[in-house]
PDB file of C-alpha atoms and ligand atoms in Angstrom:
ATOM      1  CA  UNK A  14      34.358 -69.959 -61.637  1.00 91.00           C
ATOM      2  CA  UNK A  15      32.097 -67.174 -62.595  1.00 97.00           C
ATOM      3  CA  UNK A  16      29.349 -67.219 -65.311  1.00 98.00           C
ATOM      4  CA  UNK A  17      27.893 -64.437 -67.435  1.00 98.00           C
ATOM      5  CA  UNK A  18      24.723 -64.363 -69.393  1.00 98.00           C
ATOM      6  CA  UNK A  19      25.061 -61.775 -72.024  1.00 98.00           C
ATOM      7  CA  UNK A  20      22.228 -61.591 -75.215  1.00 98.00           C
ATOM      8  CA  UNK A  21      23.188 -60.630 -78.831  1.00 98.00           C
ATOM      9  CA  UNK A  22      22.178 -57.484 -79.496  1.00 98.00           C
ATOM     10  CA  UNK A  23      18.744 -56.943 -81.046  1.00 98.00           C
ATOM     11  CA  UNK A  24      18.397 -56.264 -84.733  1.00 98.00           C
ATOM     12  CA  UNK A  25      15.250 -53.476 -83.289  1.00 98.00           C
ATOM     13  CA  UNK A  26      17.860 -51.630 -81.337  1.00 98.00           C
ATOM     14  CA  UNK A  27      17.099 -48.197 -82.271  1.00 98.00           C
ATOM     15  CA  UNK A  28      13.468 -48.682 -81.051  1.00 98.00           C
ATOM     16  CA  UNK A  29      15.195 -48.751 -77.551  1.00 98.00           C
ATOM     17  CA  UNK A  30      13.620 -46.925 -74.794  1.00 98.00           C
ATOM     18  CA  UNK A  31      15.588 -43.596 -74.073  1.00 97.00           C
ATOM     19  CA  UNK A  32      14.519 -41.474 -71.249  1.00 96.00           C
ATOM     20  CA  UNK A  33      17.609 -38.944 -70.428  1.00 94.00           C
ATOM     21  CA  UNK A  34      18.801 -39.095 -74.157  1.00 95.00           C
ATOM     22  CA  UNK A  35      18.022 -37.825 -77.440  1.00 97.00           C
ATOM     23  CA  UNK A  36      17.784 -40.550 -79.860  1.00 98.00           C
ATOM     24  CA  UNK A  37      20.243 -41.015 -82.521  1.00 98.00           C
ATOM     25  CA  UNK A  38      20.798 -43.405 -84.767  1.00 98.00           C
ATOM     26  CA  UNK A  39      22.529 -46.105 -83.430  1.00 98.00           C
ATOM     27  CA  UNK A  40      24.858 -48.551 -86.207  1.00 98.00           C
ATOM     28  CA  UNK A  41      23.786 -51.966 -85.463  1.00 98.00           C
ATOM     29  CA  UNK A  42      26.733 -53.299 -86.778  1.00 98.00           C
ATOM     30  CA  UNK A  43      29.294 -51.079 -84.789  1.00 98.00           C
ATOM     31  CA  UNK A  44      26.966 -51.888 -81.981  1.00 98.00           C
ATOM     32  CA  UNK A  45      27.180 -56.217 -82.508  1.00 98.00           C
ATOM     33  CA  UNK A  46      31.257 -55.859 -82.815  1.00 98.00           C
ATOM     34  CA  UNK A  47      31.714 -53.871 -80.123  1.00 98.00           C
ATOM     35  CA  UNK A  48      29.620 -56.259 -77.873  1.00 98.00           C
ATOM     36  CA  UNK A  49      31.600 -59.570 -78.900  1.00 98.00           C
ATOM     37  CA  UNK A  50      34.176 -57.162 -77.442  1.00 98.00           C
ATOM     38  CA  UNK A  51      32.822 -56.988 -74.279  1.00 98.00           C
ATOM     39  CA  UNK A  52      32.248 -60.552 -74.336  1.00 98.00           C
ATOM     40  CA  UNK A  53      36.039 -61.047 -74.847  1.00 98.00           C
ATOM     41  CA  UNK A  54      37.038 -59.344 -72.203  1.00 98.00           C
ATOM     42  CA  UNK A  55      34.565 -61.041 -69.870  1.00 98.00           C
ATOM     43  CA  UNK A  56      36.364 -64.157 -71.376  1.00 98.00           C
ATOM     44  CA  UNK A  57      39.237 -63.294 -71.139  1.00 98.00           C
ATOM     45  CA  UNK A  58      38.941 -62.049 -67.315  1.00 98.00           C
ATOM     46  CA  UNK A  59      38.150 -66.169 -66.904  1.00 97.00           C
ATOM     47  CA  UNK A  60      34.632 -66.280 -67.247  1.00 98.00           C
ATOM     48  CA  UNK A  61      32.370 -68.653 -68.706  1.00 98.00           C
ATOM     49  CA  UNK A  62      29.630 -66.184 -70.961  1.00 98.00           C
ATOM     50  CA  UNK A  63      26.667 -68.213 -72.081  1.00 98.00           C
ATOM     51  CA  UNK A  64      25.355 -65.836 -74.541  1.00 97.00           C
ATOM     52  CA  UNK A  65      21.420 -65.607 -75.451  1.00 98.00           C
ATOM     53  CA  UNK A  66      19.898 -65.064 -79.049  1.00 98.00           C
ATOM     54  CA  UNK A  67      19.233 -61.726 -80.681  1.00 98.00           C
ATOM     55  CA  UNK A  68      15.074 -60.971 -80.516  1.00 98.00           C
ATOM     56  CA  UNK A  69      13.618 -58.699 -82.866  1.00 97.00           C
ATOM     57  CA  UNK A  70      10.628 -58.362 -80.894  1.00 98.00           C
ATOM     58  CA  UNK A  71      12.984 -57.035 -77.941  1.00 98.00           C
ATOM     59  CA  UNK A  72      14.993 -54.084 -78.703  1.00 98.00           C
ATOM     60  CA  UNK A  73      16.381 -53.506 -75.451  1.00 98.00           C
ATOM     61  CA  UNK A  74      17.474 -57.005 -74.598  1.00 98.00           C
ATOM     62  CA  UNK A  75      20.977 -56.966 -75.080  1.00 98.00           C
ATOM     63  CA  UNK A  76      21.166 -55.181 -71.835  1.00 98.00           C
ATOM     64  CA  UNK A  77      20.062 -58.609 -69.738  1.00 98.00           C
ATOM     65  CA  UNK A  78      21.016 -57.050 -66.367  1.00 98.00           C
ATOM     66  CA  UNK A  79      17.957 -55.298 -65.911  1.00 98.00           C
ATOM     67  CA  UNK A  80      16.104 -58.394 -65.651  1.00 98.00           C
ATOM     68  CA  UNK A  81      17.311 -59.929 -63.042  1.00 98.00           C
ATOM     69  CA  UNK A  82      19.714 -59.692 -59.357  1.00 98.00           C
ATOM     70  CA  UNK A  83      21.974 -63.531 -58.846  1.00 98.00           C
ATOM     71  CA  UNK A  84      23.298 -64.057 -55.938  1.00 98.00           C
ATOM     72  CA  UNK A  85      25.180 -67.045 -54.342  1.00 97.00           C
ATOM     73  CA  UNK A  86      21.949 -67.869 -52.435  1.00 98.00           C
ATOM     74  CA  UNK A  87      19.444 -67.170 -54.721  1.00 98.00           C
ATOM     75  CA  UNK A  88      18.139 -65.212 -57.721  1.00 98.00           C
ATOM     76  CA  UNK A  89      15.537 -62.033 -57.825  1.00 98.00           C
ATOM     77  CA  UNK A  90      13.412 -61.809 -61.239  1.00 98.00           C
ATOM     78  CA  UNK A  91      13.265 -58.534 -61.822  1.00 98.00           C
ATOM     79  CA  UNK A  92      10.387 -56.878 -62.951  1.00 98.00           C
ATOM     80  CA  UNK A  93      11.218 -54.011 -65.301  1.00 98.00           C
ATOM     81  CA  UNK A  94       9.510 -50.373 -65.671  1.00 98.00           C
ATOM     82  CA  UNK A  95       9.238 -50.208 -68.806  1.00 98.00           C
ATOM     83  CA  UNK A  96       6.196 -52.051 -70.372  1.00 98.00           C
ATOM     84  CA  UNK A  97       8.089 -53.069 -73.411  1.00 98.00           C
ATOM     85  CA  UNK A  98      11.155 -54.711 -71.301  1.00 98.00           C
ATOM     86  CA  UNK A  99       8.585 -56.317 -68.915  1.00 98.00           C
ATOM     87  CA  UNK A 100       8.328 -59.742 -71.285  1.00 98.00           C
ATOM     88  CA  UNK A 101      12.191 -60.079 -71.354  1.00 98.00           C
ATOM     89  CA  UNK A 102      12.767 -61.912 -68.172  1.00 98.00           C
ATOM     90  CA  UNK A 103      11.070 -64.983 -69.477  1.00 98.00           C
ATOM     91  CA  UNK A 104      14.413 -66.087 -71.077  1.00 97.00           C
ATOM     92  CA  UNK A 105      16.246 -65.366 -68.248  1.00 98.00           C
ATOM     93  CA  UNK A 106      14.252 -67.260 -65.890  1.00 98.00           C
ATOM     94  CA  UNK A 107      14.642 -69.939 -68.164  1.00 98.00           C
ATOM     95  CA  UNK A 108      18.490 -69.651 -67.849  1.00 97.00           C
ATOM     96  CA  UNK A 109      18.946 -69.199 -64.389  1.00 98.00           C
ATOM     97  CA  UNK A 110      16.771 -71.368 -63.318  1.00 97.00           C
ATOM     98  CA  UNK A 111      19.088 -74.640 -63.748  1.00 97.00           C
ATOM     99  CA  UNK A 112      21.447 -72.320 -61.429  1.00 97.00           C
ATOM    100  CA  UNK A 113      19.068 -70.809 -58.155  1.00 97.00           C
ATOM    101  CA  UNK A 114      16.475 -70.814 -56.530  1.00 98.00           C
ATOM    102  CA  UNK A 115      14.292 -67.704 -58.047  1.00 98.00           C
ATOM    103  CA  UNK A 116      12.367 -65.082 -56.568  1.00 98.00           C
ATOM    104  CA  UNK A 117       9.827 -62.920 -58.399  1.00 98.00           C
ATOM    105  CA  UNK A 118       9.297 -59.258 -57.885  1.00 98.00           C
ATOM    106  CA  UNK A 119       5.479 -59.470 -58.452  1.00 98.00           C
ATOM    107  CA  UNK A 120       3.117 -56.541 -59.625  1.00 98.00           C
ATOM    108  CA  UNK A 121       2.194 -53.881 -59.312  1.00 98.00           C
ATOM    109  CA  UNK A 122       5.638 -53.262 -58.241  1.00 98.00           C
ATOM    110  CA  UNK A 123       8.896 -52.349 -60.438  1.00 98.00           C
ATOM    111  CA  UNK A 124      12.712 -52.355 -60.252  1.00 98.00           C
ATOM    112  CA  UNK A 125      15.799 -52.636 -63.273  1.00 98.00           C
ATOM    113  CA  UNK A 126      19.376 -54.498 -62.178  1.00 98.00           C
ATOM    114  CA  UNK A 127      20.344 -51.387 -63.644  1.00 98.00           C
ATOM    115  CA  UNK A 128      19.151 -50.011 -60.131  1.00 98.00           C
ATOM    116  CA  UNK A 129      20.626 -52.502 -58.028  1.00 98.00           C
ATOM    117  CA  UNK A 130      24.007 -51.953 -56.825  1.00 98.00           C
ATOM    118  CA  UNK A 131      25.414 -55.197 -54.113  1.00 98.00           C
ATOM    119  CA  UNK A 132      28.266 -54.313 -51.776  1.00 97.00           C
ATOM    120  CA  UNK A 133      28.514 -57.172 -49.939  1.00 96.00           C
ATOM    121  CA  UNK A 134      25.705 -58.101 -47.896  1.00 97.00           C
ATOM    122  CA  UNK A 135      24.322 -54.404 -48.447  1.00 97.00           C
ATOM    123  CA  UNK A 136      21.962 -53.629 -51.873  1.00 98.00           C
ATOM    124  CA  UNK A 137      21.091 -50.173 -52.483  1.00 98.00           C
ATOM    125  CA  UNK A 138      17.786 -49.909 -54.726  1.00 98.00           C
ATOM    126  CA  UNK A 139      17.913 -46.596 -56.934  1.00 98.00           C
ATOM    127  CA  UNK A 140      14.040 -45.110 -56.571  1.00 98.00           C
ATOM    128  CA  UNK A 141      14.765 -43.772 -59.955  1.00 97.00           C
ATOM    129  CA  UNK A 142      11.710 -43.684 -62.766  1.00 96.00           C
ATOM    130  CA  UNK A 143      11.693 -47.484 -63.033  1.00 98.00           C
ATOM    131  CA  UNK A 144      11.970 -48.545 -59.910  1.00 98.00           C
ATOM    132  CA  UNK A 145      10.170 -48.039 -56.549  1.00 98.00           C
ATOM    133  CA  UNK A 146       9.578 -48.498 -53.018  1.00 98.00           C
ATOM    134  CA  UNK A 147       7.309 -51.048 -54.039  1.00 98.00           C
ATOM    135  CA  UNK A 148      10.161 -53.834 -55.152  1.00 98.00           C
ATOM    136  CA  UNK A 149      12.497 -52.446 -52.016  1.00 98.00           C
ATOM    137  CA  UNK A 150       9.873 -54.011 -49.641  1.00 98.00           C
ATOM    138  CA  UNK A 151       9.690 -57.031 -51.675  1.00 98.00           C
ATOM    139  CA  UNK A 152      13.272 -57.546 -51.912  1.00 98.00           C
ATOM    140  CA  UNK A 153      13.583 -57.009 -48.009  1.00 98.00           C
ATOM    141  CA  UNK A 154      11.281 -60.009 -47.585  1.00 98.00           C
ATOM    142  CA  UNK A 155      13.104 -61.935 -49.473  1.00 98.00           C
ATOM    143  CA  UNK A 156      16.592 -61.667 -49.207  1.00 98.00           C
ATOM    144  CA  UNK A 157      17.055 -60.307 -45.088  1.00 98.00           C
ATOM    145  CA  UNK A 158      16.409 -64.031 -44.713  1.00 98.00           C
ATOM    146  CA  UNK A 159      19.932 -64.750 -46.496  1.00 98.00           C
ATOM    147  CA  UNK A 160      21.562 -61.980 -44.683  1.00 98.00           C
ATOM    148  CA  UNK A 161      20.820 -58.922 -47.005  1.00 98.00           C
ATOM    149  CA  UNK A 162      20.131 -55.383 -45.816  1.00 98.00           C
ATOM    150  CA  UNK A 163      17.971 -53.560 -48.933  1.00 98.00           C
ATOM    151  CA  UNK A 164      17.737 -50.036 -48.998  1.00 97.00           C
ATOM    152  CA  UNK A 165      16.326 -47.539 -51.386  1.00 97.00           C
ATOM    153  CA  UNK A 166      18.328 -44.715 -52.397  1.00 97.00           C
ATOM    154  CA  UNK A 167      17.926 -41.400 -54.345  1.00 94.00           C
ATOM    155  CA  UNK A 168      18.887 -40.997 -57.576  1.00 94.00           C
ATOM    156  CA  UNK A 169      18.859 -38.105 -59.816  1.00 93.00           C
ATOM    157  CA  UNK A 170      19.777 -36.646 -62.961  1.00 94.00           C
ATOM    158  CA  UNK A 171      20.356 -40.537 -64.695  1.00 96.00           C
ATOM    159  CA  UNK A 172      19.102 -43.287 -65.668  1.00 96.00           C
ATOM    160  CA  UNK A 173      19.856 -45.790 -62.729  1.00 98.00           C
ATOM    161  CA  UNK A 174      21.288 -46.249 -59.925  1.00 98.00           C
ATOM    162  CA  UNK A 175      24.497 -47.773 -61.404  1.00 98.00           C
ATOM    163  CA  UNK A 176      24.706 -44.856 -63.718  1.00 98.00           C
ATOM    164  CA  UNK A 177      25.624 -43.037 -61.176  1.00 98.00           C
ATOM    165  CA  UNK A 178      27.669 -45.169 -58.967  1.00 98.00           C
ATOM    166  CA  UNK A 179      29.527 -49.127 -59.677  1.00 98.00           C
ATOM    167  CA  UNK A 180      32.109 -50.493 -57.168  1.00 98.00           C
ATOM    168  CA  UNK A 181      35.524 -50.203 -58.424  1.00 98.00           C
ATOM    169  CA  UNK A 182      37.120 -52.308 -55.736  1.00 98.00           C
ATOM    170  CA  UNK A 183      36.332 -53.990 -52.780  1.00 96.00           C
ATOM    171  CA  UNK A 184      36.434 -51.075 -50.618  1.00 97.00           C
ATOM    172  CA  UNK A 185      35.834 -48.174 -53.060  1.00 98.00           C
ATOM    173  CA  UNK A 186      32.857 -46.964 -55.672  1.00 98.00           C
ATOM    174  CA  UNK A 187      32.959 -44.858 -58.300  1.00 98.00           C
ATOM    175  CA  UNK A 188      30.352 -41.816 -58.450  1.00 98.00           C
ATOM    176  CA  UNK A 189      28.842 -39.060 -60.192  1.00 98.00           C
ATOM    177  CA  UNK A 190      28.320 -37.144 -57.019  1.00 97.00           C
ATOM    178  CA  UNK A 191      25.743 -34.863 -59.042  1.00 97.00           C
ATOM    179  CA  UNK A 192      23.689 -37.918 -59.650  1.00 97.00           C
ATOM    180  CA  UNK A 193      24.056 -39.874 -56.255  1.00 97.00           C
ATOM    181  CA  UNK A 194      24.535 -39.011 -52.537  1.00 96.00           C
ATOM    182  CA  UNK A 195      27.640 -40.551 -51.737  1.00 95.00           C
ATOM    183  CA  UNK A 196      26.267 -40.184 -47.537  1.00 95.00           C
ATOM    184  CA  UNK A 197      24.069 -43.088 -48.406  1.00 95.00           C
ATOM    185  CA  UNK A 198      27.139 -45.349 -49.133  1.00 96.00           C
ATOM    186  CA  UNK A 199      28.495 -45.687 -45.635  1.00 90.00           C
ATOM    187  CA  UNK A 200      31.559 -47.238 -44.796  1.00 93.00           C
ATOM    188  CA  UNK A 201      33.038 -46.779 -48.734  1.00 97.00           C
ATOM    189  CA  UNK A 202      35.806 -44.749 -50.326  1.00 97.00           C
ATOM    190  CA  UNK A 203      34.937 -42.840 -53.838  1.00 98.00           C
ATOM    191  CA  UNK A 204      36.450 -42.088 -56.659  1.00 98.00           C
ATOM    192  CA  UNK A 205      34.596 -39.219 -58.345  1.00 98.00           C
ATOM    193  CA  UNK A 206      34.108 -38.930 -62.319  1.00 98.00           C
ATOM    194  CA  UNK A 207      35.857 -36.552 -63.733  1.00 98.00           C
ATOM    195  CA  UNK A 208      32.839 -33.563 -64.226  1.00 98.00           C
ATOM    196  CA  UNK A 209      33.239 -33.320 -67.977  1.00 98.00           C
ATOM    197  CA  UNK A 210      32.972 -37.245 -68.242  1.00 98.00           C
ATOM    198  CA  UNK A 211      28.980 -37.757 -66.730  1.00 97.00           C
ATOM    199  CA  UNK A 212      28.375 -40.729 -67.902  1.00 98.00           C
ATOM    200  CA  UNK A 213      31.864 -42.431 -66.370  1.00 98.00           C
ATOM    201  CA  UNK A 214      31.137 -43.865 -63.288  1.00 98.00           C
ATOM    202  CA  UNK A 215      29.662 -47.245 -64.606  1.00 98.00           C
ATOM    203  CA  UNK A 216      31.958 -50.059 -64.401  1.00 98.00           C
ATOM    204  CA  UNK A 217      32.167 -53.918 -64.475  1.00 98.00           C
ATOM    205  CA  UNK A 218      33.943 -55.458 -61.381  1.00 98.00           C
ATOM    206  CA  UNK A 219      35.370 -58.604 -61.630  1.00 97.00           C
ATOM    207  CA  UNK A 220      37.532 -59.524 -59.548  1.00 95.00           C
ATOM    208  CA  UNK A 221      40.326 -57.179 -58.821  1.00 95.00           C
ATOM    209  CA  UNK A 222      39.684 -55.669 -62.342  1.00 98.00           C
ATOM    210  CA  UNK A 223      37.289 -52.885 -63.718  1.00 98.00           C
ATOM    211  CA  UNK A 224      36.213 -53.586 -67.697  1.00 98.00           C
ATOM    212  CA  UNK A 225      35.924 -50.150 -68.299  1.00 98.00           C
ATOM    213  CA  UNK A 226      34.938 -47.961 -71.328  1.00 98.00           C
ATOM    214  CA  UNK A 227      36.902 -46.362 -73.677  1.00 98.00           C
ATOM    215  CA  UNK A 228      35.069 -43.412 -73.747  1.00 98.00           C
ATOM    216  CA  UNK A 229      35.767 -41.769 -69.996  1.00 98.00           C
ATOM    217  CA  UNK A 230      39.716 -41.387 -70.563  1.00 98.00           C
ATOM    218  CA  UNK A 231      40.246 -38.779 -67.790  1.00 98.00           C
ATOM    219  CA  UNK A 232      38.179 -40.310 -64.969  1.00 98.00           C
ATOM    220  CA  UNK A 233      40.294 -43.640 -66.169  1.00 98.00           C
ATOM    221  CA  UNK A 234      43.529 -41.304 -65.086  1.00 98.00           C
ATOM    222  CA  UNK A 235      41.800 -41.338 -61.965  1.00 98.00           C
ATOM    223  CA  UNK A 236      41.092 -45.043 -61.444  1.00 98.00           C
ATOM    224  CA  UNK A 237      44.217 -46.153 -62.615  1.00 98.00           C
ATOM    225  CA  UNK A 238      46.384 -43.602 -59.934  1.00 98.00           C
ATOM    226  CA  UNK A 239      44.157 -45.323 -57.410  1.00 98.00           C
ATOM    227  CA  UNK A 240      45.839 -48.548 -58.486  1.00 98.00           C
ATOM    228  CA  UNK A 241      42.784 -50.194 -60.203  1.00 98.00           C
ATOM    229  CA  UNK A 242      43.595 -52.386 -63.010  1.00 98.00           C
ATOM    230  CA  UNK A 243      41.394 -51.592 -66.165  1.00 98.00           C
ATOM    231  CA  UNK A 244      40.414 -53.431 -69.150  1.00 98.00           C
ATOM    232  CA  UNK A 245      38.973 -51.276 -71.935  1.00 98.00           C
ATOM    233  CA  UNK A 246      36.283 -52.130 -73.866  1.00 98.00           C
ATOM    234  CA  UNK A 247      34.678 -49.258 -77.012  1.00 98.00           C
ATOM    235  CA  UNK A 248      31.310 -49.106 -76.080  1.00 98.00           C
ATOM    236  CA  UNK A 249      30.278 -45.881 -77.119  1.00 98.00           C
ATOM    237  CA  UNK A 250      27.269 -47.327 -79.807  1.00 98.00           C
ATOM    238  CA  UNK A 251      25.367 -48.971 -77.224  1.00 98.00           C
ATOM    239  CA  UNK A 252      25.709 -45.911 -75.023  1.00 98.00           C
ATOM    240  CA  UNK A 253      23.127 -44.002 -77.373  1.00 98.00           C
ATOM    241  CA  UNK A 254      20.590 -46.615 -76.045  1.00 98.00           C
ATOM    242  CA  UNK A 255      21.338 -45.192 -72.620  1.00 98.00           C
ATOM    243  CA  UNK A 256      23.139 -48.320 -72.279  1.00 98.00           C
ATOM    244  CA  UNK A 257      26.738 -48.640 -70.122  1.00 97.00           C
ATOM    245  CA  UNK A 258      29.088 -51.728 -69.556  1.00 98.00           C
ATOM    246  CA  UNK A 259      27.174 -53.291 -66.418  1.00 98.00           C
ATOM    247  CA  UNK A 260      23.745 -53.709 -68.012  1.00 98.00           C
ATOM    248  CA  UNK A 261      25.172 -56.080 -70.475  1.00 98.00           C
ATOM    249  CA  UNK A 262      25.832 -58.983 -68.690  1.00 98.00           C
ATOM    250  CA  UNK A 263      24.440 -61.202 -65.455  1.00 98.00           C
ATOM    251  CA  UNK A 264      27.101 -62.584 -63.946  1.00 98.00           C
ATOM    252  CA  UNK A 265      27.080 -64.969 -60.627  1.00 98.00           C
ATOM    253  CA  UNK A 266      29.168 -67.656 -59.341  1.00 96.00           C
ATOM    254  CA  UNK A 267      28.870 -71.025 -61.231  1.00 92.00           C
ATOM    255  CA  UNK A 268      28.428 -73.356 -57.807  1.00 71.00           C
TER     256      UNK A 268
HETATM  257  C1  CIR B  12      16.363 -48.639 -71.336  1.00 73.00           C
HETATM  258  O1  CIR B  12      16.015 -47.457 -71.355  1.00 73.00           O
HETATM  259  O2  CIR B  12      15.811 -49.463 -70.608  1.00 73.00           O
HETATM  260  C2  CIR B  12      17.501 -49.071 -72.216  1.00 73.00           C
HETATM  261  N1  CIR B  12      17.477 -48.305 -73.415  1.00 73.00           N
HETATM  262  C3  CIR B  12      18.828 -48.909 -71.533  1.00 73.00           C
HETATM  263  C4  CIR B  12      18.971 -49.811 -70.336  1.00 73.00           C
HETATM  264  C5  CIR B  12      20.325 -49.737 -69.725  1.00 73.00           C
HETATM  265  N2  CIR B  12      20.442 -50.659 -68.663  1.00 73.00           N
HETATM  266  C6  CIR B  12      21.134 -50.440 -67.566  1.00 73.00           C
HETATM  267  O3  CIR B  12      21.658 -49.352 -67.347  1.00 73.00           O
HETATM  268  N3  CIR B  12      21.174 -51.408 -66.679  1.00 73.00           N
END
């Protein structure tokens, strides 16, 4: 059994941070009914979502997997670039903590989940503008001891790491190849985006499944002729928040 902690979204939402986007303004409503969406499908792929309360004083929270890496071993705190993110891993420790053992990424150093992309026992850190070599070192020390190799890896163009590139199945990722270099991923297939879909290659793996946005319909011709089965989620108001369908939810095995 898998959990997910997801986080209403926050009433302050179009104070987001934006740093590749122009702001626009995002309908808060559109943006709440299209996240119980997401939540369904998370439910309805079998997992158990324990879902956090909106904060006002937090207008990026809804997107909860920047604060934090769970593992089956243990759990890394994150500690987000952004200044006004920084205070929302408080909750989260508080949520996880019943769950794992935690480790904290500790000043002056800074990484977003959004950056962190697992494949196995192999996490690739994206040295993007909120996260840095800093946190790779950290998370070396702590998780090599578990089995982990961490490596930092270049990314360009995007937001994070996982903008760029998700796994799509257990021996293939999905990439942007203008925003990540797909030599650092050895021992992988790839699917590439389709290049008039940038933002596609950021998917939710669960399982044997992808939940997959709406928005990216000829890049999904090319998942689903690889044989990857898709549920679609709209996500498209969240997305002007520089927001995708990963950094909406933690998820981890329950045991
Ligand atoms: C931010 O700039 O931090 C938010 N507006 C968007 C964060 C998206 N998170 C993610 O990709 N993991």
């Amino acid at each position: 059994m898998f959990i997910a902690i997801t986080r209403e979204v926050s009433p302050a939402i179009n104070q987001c941070e934006l740093t590749n986007l122009e702001r626009e303004p995002i309908n808060y409503e559109r943006a709440c009914r299209q996240h119980k969406q997401y939540v369904s499908a998370l439910r309805s792929l079998g997992l158990e979502v324990k879902t956090l309360p909106a904060d006002s004083n937090l207008p990026d929270s809804v997107f909860v997997e920047d604060t934090a890496l769970a593992l089956d071993e243990c759990a890394l705190i994150t500690r987000p670039g952004a200044d006004s993110r920084k205070p929302e891993v408080d909750s989260i420790v508080k949520i996880l903590t019943p769950y794992r053992k935690l480790f904290h990424i500790q000043a002056p150093a800074r990484v977003d989940g959004g950056d962190i992309l697992r494949v196995g026992k192999k996490i690739y850190v994206g040295l993007s503008t909120r996260s840095d070599n800093g946190a790779v070192e950290q998370m070396q020390n702590y998780l090599r001891p578990f089995g982990y190799e961490v490596k930092g890896a270049a990314v360009t163009g995007c937001l994070h790491l996982k903008s760029a590139i998700t796994q799509v199945s257990k021996d293939t990722l999905l990439i942007n190849p203008e925003w990540a270099d797909r030599n650092l991923f050895s021992g992988m297939k790839f699917i590439e985006i389709d290049p008039t879909e940038s933002y596609a290659a950021n998917a939710v793996m669960i399982g044997e499944t992808i939940i997959y946005p709406t928005s990216f319909p000829k890049t999904q011709k090319r998942l689903e002729a690889a044989g990857i089965k898709i549920v679609n989620v709209d996500a498209d108001e969240l997305a002007k928040a520089e927001g995708a369908v990963t950094c909406c939810s933690l998820i981890f095995k329950a045991s």
